[in-house]
XYZ file of C-alpha atoms in Angstrom:
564
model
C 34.056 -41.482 -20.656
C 36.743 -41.609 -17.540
C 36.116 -44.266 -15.245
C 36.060 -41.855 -12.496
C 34.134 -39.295 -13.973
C 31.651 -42.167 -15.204
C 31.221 -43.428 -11.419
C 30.601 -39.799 -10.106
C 27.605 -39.169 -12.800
C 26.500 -42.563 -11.809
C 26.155 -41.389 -8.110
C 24.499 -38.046 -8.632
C 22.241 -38.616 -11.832
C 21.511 -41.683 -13.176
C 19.509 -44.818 -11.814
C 19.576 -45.402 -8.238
C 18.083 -49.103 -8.568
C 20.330 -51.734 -6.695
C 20.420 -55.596 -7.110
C 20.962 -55.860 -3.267
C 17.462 -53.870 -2.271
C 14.161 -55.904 -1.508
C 12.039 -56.619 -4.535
C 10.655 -53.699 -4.458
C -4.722 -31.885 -25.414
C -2.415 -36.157 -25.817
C -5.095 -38.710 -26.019
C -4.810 -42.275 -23.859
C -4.572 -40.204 -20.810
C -5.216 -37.051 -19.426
C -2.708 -34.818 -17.118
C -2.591 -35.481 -13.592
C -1.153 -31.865 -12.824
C -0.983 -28.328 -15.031
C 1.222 -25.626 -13.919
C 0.189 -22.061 -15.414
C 3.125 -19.660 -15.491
C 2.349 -16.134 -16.068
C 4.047 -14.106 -19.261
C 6.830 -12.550 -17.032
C 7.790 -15.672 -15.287
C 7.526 -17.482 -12.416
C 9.948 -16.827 -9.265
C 11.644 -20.443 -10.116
C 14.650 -20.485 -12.566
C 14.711 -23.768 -13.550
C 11.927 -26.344 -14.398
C 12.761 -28.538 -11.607
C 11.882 -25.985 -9.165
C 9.128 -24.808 -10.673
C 8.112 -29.345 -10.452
C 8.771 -29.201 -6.110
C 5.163 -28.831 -5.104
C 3.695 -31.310 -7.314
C 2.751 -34.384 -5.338
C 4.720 -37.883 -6.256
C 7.623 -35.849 -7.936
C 10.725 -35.925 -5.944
C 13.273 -33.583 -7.348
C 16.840 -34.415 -6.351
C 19.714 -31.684 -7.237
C 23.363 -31.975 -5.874
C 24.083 -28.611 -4.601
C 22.571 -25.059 -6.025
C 21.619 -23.995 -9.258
C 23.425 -25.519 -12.458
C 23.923 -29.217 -10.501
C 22.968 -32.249 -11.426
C 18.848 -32.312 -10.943
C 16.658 -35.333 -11.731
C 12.988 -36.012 -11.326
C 11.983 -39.512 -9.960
C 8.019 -39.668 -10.460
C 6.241 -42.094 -8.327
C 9.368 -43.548 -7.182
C 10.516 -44.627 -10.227
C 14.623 -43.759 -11.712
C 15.059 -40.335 -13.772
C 15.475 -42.125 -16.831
C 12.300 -43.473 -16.844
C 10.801 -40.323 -16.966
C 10.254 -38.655 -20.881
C 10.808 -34.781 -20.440
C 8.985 -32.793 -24.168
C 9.027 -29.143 -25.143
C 5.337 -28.889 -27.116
C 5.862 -32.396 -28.081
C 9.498 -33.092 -28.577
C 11.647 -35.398 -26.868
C 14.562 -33.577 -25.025
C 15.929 -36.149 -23.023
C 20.103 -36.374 -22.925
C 20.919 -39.324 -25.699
C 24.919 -38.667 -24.392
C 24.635 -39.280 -20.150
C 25.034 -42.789 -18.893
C 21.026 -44.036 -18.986
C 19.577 -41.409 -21.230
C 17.678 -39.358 -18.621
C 16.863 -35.235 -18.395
C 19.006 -32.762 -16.267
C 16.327 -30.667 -15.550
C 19.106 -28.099 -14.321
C 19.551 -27.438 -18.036
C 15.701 -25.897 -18.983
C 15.416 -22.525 -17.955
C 11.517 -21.328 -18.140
C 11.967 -19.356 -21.144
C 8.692 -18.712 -23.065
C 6.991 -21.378 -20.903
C 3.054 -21.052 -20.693
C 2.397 -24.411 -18.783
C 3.537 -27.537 -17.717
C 1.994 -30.909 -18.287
C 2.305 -34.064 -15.938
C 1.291 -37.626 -16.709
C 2.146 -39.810 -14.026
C 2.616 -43.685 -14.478
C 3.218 -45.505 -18.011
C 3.036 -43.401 -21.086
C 4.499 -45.529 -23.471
C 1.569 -46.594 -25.595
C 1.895 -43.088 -27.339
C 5.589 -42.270 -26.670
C 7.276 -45.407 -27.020
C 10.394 -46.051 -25.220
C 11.583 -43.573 -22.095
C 8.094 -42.967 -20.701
C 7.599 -45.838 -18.123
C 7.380 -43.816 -15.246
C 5.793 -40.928 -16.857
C 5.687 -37.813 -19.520
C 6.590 -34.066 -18.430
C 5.701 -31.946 -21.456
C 6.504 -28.183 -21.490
C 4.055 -25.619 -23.227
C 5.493 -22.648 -24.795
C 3.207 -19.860 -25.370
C 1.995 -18.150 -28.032
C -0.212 -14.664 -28.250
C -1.021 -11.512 -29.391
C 0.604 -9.602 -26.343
C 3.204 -7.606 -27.146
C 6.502 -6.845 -25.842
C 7.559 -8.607 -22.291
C 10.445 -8.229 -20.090
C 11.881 -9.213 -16.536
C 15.008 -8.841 -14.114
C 15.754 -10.392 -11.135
C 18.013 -10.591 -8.479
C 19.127 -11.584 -4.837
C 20.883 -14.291 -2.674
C 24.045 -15.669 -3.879
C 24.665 -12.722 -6.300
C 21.581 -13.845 -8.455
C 20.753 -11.994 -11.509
C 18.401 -12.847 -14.038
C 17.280 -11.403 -17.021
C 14.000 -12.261 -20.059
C 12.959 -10.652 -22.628
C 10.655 -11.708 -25.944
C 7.894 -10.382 -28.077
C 4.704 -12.425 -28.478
C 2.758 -11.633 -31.434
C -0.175 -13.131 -33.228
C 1.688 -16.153 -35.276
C 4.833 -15.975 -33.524
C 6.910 -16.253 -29.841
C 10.712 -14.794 -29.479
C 12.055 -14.741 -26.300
C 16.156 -14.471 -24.633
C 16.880 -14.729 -21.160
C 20.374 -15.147 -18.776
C 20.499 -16.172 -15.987
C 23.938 -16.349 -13.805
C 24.627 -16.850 -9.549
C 27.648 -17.127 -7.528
C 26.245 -19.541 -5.711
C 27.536 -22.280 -2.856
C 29.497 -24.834 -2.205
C 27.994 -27.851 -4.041
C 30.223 -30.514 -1.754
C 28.556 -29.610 1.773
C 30.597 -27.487 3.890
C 33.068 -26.906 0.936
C 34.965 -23.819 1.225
C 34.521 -22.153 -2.233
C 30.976 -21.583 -4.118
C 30.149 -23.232 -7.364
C 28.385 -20.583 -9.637
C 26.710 -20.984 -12.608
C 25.591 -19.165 -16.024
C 23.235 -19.932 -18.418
C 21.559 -18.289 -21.952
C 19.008 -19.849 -23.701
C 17.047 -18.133 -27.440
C 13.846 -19.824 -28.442
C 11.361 -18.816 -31.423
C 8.261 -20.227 -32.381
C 6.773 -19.800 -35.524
C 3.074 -20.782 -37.287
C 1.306 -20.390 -40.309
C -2.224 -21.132 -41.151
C -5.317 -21.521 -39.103
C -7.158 -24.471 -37.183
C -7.954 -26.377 -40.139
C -4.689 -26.613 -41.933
C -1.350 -25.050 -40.890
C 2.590 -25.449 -39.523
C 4.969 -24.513 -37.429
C 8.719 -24.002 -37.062
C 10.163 -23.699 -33.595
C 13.779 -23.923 -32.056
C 15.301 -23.589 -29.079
C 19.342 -22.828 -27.823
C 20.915 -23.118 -24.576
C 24.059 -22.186 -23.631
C 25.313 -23.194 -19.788
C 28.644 -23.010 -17.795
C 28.374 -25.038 -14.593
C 31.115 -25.376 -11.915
C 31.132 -28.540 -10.140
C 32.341 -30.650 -7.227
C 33.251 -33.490 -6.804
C 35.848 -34.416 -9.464
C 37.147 -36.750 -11.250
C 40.762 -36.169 -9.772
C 39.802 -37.493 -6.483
C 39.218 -33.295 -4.989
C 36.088 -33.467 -3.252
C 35.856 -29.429 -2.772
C 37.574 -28.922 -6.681
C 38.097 -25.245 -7.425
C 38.417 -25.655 -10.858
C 35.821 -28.549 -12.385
C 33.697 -27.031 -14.731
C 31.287 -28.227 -17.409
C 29.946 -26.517 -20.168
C 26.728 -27.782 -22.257
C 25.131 -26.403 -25.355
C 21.746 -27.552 -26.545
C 20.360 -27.252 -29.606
C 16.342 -27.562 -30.753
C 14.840 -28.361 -33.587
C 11.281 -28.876 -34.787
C 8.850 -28.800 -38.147
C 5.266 -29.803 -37.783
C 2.461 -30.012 -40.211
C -1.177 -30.193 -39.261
C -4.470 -30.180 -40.644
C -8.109 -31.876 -40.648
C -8.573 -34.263 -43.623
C -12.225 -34.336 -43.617
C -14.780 -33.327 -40.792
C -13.851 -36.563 -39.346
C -10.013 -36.881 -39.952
C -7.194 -35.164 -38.552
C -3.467 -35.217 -38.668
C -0.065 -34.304 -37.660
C 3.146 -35.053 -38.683
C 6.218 -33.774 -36.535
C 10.088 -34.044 -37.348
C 12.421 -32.833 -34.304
C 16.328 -32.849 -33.655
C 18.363 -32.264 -30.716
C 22.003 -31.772 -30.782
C 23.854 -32.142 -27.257
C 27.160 -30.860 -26.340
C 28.732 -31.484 -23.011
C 32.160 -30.817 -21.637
C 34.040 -31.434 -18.437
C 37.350 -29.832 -17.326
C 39.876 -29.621 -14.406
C 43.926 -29.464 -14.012
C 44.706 -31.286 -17.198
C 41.774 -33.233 -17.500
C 39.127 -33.048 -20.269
C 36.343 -34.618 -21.160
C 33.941 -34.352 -24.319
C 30.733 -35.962 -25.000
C 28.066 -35.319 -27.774
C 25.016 -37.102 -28.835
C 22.013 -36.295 -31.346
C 18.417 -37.866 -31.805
C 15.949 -36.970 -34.011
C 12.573 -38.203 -33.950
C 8.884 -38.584 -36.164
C 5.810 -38.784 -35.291
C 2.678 -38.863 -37.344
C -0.775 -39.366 -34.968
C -3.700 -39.223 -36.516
C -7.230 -38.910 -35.320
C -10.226 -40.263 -36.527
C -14.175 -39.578 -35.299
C -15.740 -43.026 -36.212
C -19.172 -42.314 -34.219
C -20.301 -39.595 -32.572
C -18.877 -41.049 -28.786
C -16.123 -43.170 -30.674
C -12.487 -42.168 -31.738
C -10.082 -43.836 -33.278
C -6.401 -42.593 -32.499
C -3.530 -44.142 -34.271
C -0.270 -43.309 -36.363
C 3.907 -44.578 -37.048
C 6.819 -42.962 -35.189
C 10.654 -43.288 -35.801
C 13.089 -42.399 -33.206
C 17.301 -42.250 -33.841
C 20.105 -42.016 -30.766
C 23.632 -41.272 -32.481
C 26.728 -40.611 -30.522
C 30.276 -42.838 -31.339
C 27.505 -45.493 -32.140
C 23.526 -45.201 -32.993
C 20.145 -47.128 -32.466
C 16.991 -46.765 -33.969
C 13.358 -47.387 -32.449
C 10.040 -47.746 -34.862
C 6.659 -47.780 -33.772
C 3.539 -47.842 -34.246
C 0.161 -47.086 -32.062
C -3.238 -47.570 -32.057
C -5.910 -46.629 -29.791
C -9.895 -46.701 -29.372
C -11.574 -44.602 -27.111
C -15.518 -44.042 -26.335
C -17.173 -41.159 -24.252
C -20.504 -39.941 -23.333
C -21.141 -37.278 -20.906
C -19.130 -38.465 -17.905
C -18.269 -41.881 -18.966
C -15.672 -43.175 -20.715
C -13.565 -46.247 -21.703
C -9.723 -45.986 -23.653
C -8.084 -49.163 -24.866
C -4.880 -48.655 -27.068
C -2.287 -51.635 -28.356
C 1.435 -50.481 -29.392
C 4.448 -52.413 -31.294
C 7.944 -50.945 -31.270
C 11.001 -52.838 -32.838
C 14.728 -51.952 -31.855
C 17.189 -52.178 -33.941
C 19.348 -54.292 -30.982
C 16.664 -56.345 -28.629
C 13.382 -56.893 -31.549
C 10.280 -56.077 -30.849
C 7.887 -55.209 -27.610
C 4.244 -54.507 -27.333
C 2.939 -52.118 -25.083
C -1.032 -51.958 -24.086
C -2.876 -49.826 -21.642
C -6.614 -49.499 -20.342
C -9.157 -47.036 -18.723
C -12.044 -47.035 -17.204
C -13.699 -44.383 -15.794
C -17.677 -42.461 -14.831
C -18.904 -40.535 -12.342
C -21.720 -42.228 -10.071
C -23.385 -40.000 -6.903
C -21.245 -36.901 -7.834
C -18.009 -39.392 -7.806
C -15.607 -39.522 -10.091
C -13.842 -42.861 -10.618
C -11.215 -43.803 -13.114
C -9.368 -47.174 -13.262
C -6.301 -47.490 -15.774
C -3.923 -50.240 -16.340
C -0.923 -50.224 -18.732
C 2.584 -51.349 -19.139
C 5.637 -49.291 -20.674
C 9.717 -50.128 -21.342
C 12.538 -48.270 -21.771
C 15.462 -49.310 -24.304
C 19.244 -49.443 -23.156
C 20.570 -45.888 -23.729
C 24.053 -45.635 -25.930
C 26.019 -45.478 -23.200
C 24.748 -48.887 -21.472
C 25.000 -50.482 -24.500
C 28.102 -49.545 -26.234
C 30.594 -47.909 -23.648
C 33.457 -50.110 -24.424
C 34.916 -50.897 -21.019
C 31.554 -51.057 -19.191
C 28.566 -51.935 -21.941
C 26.457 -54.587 -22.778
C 25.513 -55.015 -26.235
C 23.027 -57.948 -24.960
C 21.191 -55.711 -22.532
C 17.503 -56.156 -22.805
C 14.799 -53.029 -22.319
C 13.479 -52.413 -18.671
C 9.945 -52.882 -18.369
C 6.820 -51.982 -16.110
C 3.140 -52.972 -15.720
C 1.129 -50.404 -13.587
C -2.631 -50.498 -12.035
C -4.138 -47.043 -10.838
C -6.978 -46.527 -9.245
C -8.364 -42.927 -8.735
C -11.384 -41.517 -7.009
C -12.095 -37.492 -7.097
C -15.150 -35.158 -5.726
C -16.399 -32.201 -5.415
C -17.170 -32.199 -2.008
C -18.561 -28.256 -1.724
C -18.602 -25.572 -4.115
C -15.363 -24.992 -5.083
C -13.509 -27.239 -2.683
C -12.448 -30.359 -4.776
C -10.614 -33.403 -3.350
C -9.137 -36.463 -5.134
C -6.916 -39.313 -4.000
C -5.347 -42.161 -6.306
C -4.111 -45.191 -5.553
C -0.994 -47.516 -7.353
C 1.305 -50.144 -7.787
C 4.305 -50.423 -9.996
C 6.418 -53.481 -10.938
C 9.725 -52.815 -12.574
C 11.272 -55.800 -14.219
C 14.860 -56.498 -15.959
C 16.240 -53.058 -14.340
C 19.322 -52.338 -15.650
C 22.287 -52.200 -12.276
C 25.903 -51.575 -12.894
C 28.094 -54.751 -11.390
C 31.410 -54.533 -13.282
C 29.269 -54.238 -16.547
C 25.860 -53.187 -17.119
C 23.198 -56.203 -16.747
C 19.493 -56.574 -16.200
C 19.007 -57.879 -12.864
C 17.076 -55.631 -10.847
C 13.645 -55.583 -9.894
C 11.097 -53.302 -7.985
C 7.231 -53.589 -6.775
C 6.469 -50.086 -5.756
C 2.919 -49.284 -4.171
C 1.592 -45.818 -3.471
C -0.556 -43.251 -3.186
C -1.529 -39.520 -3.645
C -4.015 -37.238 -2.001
C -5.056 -33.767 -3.160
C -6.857 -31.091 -1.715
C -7.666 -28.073 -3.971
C -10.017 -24.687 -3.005
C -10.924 -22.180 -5.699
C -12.359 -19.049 -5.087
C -12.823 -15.554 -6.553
C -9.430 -14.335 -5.211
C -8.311 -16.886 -3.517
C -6.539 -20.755 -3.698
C -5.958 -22.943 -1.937
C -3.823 -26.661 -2.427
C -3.168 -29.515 0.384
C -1.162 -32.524 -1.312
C 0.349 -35.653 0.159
C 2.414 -38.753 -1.535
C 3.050 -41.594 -0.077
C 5.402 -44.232 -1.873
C 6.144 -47.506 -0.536
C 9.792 -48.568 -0.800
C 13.266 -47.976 0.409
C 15.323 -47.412 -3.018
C 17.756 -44.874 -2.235
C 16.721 -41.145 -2.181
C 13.032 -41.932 -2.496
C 11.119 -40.863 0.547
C 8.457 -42.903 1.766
C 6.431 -39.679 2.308
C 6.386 -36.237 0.818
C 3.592 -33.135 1.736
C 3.006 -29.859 0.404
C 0.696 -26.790 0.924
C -0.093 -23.403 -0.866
C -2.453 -20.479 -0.725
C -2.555 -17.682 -3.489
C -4.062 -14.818 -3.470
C -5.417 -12.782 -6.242
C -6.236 -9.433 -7.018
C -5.698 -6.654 -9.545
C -3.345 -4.677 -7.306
C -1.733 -7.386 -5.661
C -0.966 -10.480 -4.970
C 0.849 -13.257 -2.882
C 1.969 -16.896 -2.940
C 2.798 -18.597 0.126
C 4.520 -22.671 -0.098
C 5.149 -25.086 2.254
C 6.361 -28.691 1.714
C 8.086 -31.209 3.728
C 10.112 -34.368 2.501
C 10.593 -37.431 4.539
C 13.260 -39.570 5.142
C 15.202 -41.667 2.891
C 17.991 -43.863 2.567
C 21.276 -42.660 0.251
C 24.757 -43.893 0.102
C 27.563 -41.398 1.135
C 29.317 -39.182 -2.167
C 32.619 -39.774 -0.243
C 32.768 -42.806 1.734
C 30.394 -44.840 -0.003
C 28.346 -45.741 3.388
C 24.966 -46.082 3.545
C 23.349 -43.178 4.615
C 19.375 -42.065 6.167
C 18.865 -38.510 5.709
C 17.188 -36.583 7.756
C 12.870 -35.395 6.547
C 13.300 -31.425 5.862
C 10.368 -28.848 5.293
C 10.788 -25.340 3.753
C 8.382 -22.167 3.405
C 8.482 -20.092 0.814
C 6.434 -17.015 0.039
C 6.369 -14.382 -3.345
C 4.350 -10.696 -2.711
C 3.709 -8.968 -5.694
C 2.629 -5.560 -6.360
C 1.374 -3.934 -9.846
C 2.227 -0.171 -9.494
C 1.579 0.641 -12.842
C -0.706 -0.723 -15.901
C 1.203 -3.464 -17.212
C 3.821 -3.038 -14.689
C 4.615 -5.385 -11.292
C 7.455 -5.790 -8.768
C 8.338 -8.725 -6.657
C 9.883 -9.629 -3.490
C 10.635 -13.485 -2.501
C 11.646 -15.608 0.309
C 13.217 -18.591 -0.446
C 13.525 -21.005 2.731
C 12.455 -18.818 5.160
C 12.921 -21.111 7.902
C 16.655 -20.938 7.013
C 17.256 -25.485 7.034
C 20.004 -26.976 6.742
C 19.145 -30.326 4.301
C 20.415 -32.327 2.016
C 18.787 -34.056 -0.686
C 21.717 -35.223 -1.874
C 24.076 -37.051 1.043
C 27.207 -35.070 1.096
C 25.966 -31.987 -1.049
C 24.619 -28.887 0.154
C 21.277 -27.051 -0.188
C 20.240 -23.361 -0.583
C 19.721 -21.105 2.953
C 17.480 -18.285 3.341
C 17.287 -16.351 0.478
C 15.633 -12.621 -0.529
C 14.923 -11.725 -4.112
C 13.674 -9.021 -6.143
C 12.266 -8.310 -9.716
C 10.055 -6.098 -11.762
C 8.234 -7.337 -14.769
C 6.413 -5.759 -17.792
C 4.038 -7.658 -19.346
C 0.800 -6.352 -21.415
């Protein structure tokens, strides 16, 4: 990789950490947050808009649609987060640390979102210190389903699929004109993207398997180049993706049951401008066999191998293997769960975590500590100007504590407390190197109303530090309404400030807190049939959450859907 182009993904994407800031159903653990998307879609294009609401997610994206996004969950770098589709690992083997452009997953076929905040590594190994975001694809007897959409910045967007009984098909393109990435640039960035993904199963509950894959197919323009052109006309990238997955599943007795699960990615990435190119590829497969077993009638036993595989110019291999015991009767319950993983470059690390939890007065508590590490990616290790073969894997220990109660019919409220401690954080200084560290305390607060055709959601985050683009607070709001005729979805959320470190001067830089309202209005006009109208930043701000790189205006959109 270009040592110019190298420093500019560095900047936009990758960790943030800095040597010279303070010290700063999957079993083990149940989701913090599920998103439902409905057959035809939801108004978002991408899955890290669909992620802005959700409290302790900060989503950071350089410019419009198609720019480098990440996802920093409690506070914590992209890379340390472990993005799945139903199960398989998706995150980018070929970028500098290994983490998920989440500008790259359109919602094609997606029935739900999963998110587990803090430490998942006792079931998924290496990558999920921070947390796991696992996408749901659906499956149903439904029929035929379609959807355009278009608006601002000569959007168009276009799905299509069948769901039937054993099986899931679905296209969908999606292309915009869009803005200037580089704020107040002078010629829009667009971007294009097609993705095809099939799901396929055989069997029934008690023995059975599936084949799925996934493509997707995107042409970004960029800013920012490598040939020193801030506002560059002509930098493009192009990625392909492709996704592949067998699983097997069945119950072995009353008692016993078992998966096993092989998956491949293949990741193709280009970068072009003037005369200069750039090509990188990487590949990782992965398998996983968990198995569960029903030792009493409040007792399970949970445990089973994995092997993961990185390959680009060079490869590294991670095995594993996890075991967990778990009790539960009516509301109480206790998980404790012991991992080993060995690396083919650093040896061998354990990984542990704990919970606790009951409900006492019509309070639920829950208590949970665990630790989780993330191996060197390729890139760190072996880049041949810049790597460090004796890099050693970045490690956290988190407590959470987390109280939640129903405090009227329907009206639920919860609020969890944190800390994080991030050793052996891997900075760039001439070379890669462990040497950073962070201690980062926190806390989120939730309030949700349910009612017959209405909802309601209040969320706040607080997260105590001052790494760069983290904001010490973050708030969000939402009502829906729902009816058989029609409907509406109104969002607000603010972001505070947080420091950064100018694209262009390399200054350090506070931006500025933002808030933005959006709202959706649907109407079903026919059986089957519904059209939409959206406002996208209604309050028309002008924000960065990038310094030096622009943000979307108001924005109108439009779309009818068919969907049995």
């Amino acid at each position: 990789m270009g040592v110019n182009h190298m420093l500019v993904l560095l900047f936009l994407f990758t960790s943030a950490w800095s040597d010279t800031l303070p010290a700063i159903v999957i079993r083990g653990s149940s989701a913090n947050q599920t998103l439902e998307l409905p057959v035809s879609g939801k108004s978002a294009a991408t899955l890290g808009d669909a992620l802005r609401s959700v409290p302790g997610l900060t989503i950071m994206r350089a410019g419009g649609p198609g720019q480098p996004s990440a996802v920093f969950i409690r506070g914590a770098s992209a890379e340390h987060t472990l993005v799945l589709i139903d199960g398989v690992e998706v995150n980018d083997a070929s970028s500098p640390a290994g983490a998920f452009d989440f500008s790259t997953l359109d919602l094609n076929l997606v029935e739900r979102i999963e998110i587990y905040k803090g430490p998942q590594s006792l079931r998924f190994g290496s990558g999920a210190s921070a947390g796991v975001i696992n996408v749901i694809t659906r499956m149903g007897p439904r029929g035929p389903f379609a959807r355009v959409r278009g608006g601002s910045y000569q959007t168009h967007q276009q799905s299509a699929g069948w769901l039937g009984g054993h099986y899931a098909l679905g296209v969908s393109r999606f292309d915009t004109q869009g803005f200037s990435a580089v704020r107040k640039g002078s010629e829009a960035d667009g971007f294009r993207q097609e993705s095809a993904a099939g799901k396929f199963r055989w069997g029934g509950p008690d023995l059975g398997a599936e084949l799925s894959g996934r493509f997707t197919g995107a042409r970004a323009e960029l800013d920012f180049g490598p040939l020193g052109d801030a506002d560059d006309p002509d930098y493009v990238s192009r990625t392909r993706r492709t996704l592949f997955s067998a699983r097997g599943f069945g119950n072995w007795s009353e008692d016993l049951r078992g998966e096993i699960l092989i998956s491949r990615q293949e990741l193709a990435r280009d970068y072009r401008t003037g005369g200069f190119r750039e090509d990188h590829s990487a590949r990782n497969w992965r398998v996983d066999a968990p198995f569960a077993w029903r030792t009493h009638s409040h007792v399970n036993l949970e445990f089973g191998p994995s092997f993961r595989e990185e390959r680009g110019a060079k490869s590294e291999a991670t095995s594993g293997f996890f075991s967990g015991l778990s009790f539960a009767r009516e509301s109480d319950f206790a998980e404790l769960g012991l991992r080993v993983d060995r690396h083919s470059r650093f040896g061998s690390f354990n990984t542990y975590a704990a919970t606790l939890g009951g409900e006492w007065g019509g309070t639920r508590f829950t208590a949970r500590a665990a630790n989780g590490f993330k191996a060197p990616s390729l890139y760190q290790l072996h880049e041949p100007a810049f790597g460090n073969a004796e890099l050693k894997a970045e490690t956290v220990s988190s407590i959470q504590l987390g109280v939640n109660r129903e405090l009227t019919q329907g009206l639920l409220a919860g609020l969890t407390l944190y800390r994080q401690s991030y050793r052996d954080l891997i900075v760039f200084d001439g070379r890669y190197v462990n040497r950073a560290r962070a201690d980062v305390p926190g806390g989120e607060f939730e309030l949700i109303l349910a009612r017959e055709r209405w909802n309601a959601s209040l969320g706040a985050a607080y997260t105590d530090t001052s790494l760069p683009r983290r904001p010490r607070w973050g708030w969000s709001a939402g009502v829906d309404r729902l009816g058989d005729t029609w409907d509406a979805r109104v969002e607000y959320r603010g972001v505070g400030r947080r420091r950064d470190i100018d694209a262009f001067t390399g200054a350090p830089f506070e931006l500025s807190s933002f808030d933005t309202l959006a709202a959706e209005f649907g109407w079903s006009f026919r059986p089957k049939w519904r059209t939409s109208f959206e406002i996208e930043n209604a309050f028309d701000r002008d924000y960065q959450e990038v310094a030096g790189f622009g943000a979307a205006g108001l924005g109108a959109y439009a779309g009818v859907a068919y969907a049995p």
